[in-house]
Amino acid sequence: MKRHLWLAVALATLFFTTPARADNRYIVRSTLGSSALTQFCLVQTCTVVTTIDGSLNQVFLLTTPALIDPTTFLTLLRNTPGIVDAELDQVVNLVGGLNAVTTPPAGLTDSTPVNYFGNTVWNGYANQPASGIVHVQDAQNTFHVSGKGIVADIDTGVDPNHPALKSVLLAGYDFTRNQAGGSEMTDFTSTAPTPCPSCQPAKVNQSTAAVLDQSTAAVLDGNSQYAAFGHGTMVMGVIHLVAPNAQLLPLKAFQSNGTGNLSDILRAIYYAAQNNANVINMSFDFKTASPELSNALAYANGLNIICASSAGNDGAMEIVYPAALQTVVMGVASTSDLDTRSTFSNYGNAIVWVAAPGEAIVTTYPFSTYSAGWGTSFSAPFVSGGAALLRAIRTDINQSLASAAIAHAQFVGADLGNGRLDLLMALTALPVGSSSPDYSVVAAPSGTTITAGQMANFSVSAAPSGGFNQTVNWTCTGAPKASTCSVSPASSPLDGSNVATSTVTVMTTMRSTALSGRGPRFAPPPLPRRVLPMFVAWLLVALILHKLRRSPRTRMLLSVSAVLALAAFCNSCGSGTGSGSGPPPTQGTPAGTYTITVTGTSGSLNHPASFQLVVK
C-alpha cells in the first residue's frame, strides 16, 4: 500500500510540473460494478468517470492521464478478470464533407404564416418541394396519421422556445454538461440576432451547409465555435414536418462546434431507450467501428426502438457508422429534388437502406426563425419522422417491420439501397397487425466471458406496447452445472409506457479436485519400487525352504503362508487396475459456452431473451 501511495504522489508531482494534456478516455464493459472498478483504478491510476448505460450499470467511462500509453492500458483492461471488453473513446464531428450550399430555395423567403397542426409556421416550410417528393401530406391525409410516440434526436440540442416546436418538445438531457435539458442555446454566448425574414438570405458556415437570414449569418459566420450551431434545431424541424404530433426528445451529445464524444452518444442511446423513446434519429457518421455502439443499438432494437442515421457527406462509397449496422439502423443517403443522388452524398448498399431529399431543405432554426440545409443530416429525419407515422398505425412496430415497410420506395439508381423514400408507399406496405397490449423482452449484453468461481451480471428489460400494464414474472434456464441463475426483482409490474429492468446474476463455482470414496487409499507405486519388495520376499521364502527341506509338511505350510503374505503385500501396493487408478474427479462449474435464457411470463404471454456465457 505504501508503494502505491508513493507512486500516486510521484504521479501527482509529475502532473503539476508538466503541461496539461487531455486525459485518455476508455469505454469499458465490466461485470465488476462501479465500486470494484473504482478499487481497480486506485491501483492502476485511472478514474471511473460515469456509467454509460444508465440503469444497466455494465458499461463505464474511464480516464487515465495522457502520459499513460493507451494501447498498453487497453491490453491491461482486456486481460483483467471481470472486464469483458474495452475500447478507446472517439471524437465524432458533425462538421465536414462535400455538402455545399447552392442557390437558396424560394421557400426560405416565403414567410407567409400558415397553420400546421395547431402551430403557426412559415408556408415555405410546411409546403416545400421535399415534402411533396416524399408525399408527406398524402400519407398524413390518406392514413389520417400525424405521428405518434417519442422521437429522440442525438445532436447539438434544440432551441426550446422555437414556436413551431415548443408544443411537442420534451425537456431532454445535455450530456456535454451532465445536466437536464437539451437546449443548444446554452452554447451561444453572443447577443441574439434580430431575425430579418425580409432580408436577402446569406450563407453561414459552409461546413454545415446552411442558409440563414443576413442578420443571423453576420453573427455566426466565420466563427468555428458555432460551426454546427443550429444543427439539432434544423434536424428536429424536419422530423416535425413529417410527424407533427410526435413528441421530440432532444439529447445533446454534440457541442456547437460540431464535436462530440462517442461515450456521450452511447449514453444518449441508453437514455432514449430507458426513457420511452420509440425512434432515435442520428444525423452523424464516423468511420471507426465500435463494439459498444453495436451493443447499445442492439439493446434499443430489442425494446422495439426504430433507428435511422445519415450516410455521410464525403461523396464516396465507404463504410461509416452507425449506418453500416443495417440490422438495427436504416442508413439514409441524400437525393436532389430531381431524384438524383446528391453529389455530396455517400452511397453503396452496405450503408444505404433508403435515400431521401437532402438539398435546400427548409427547416426550423434557433432564434425563432428558419433556414435551409444541405446534407444527409437532413435526409435521415425524413425517415425518422416516417417511422413515427408508421407507429401511429401499429404501436407494436419494431425495426424489422419499419425497415421492411420503408424499403417500399422509388427506385432512383444503383447504390442507393431500396430507393428514394415514399411515405405513401411505406404506409401502404405496412402489414396489418394487432395493437393489443403486449410487451417485448431484451437482454444485455449479448454475451460475456468469466472464470469459474466468478459472477456474471446481465440485465433483462420488458417494454410495454399497446398500453400493457400487467406484471411480468421472470425465470432463468440454461445455467451451467454447479452454478445458479437468479433474477432480481423476480417480477416487473409494467405501467403501460415505461420500461422495467431486472438484473440477471449467474454465480459459478470454482473448480477443485476431489478424492473418490470408492477407490484405494494409495495410488499404484511406480514399477521400480514394486519389484524390489517382491524380490526380497521371494528371497526370504527360498532361504526358509532351504533350511527346512527335511520336513516336507512344514515346508508346504511355510510355502503357502509365504505366497499368501506376498499376495497381500502386492495387493497393498496396488495392481494398477483398480477403480482409483485414474485422475481424481473435479468439482465446480465446467468450462464451456452456455446459452442462458430468461423468460418473461404474464398470463398467456411468454417472451424469452437469451445471452451467451463463456466459462473459462
PDB file of C-alpha atoms in Angstrom, residues 16 54 72 212 238 264 268 273 291 306 309 341 372 420 462 481 519:
ATOM      1  CA  PHE A  16       1.926  19.660 -11.700  1.00  0.00           C
ATOM      2  CA  GLY A  54     -27.808   4.068 -17.322  1.00  0.00           C
ATOM      3  CA  THR A  72      -0.792  -0.665 -23.012  1.00  0.00           C
ATOM      4  CA  LEU A 212     -29.987  31.936 -42.911  1.00  0.00           C
ATOM      5  CA  VAL A 238     -37.618  18.016 -40.443  1.00  0.00           C
ATOM      6  CA  ASP A 264     -21.889  10.657 -24.876  1.00  0.00           C
ATOM      7  CA  ALA A 268     -27.811   9.213 -25.216  1.00  0.00           C
ATOM      8  CA  ALA A 273     -34.160   3.546 -24.593  1.00  0.00           C
ATOM      9  CA  PRO A 291     -18.447  -2.764 -30.416  1.00  0.00           C
ATOM     10  CA  ILE A 306     -36.547   2.246 -34.615  1.00  0.00           C
ATOM     11  CA  SER A 309     -28.825   7.622 -39.309  1.00  0.00           C
ATOM     12  CA  ARG A 341     -28.052  11.268 -55.902  1.00  0.00           C
ATOM     13  CA  ALA A 372     -32.202  25.855 -45.459  1.00  0.00           C
ATOM     14  CA  ARG A 420     -35.948   7.187 -52.505  1.00  0.00           C
ATOM     15  CA  ALA A 462     -39.515  -5.529 -20.609  1.00  0.00           C
ATOM     16  CA  LYS A 481     -23.643 -27.229 -13.810  1.00  0.00           C
ATOM     17  CA  GLY A 519     -11.002 -46.263  -4.765  1.00  0.00           C
TER      18      GLY A 519
END
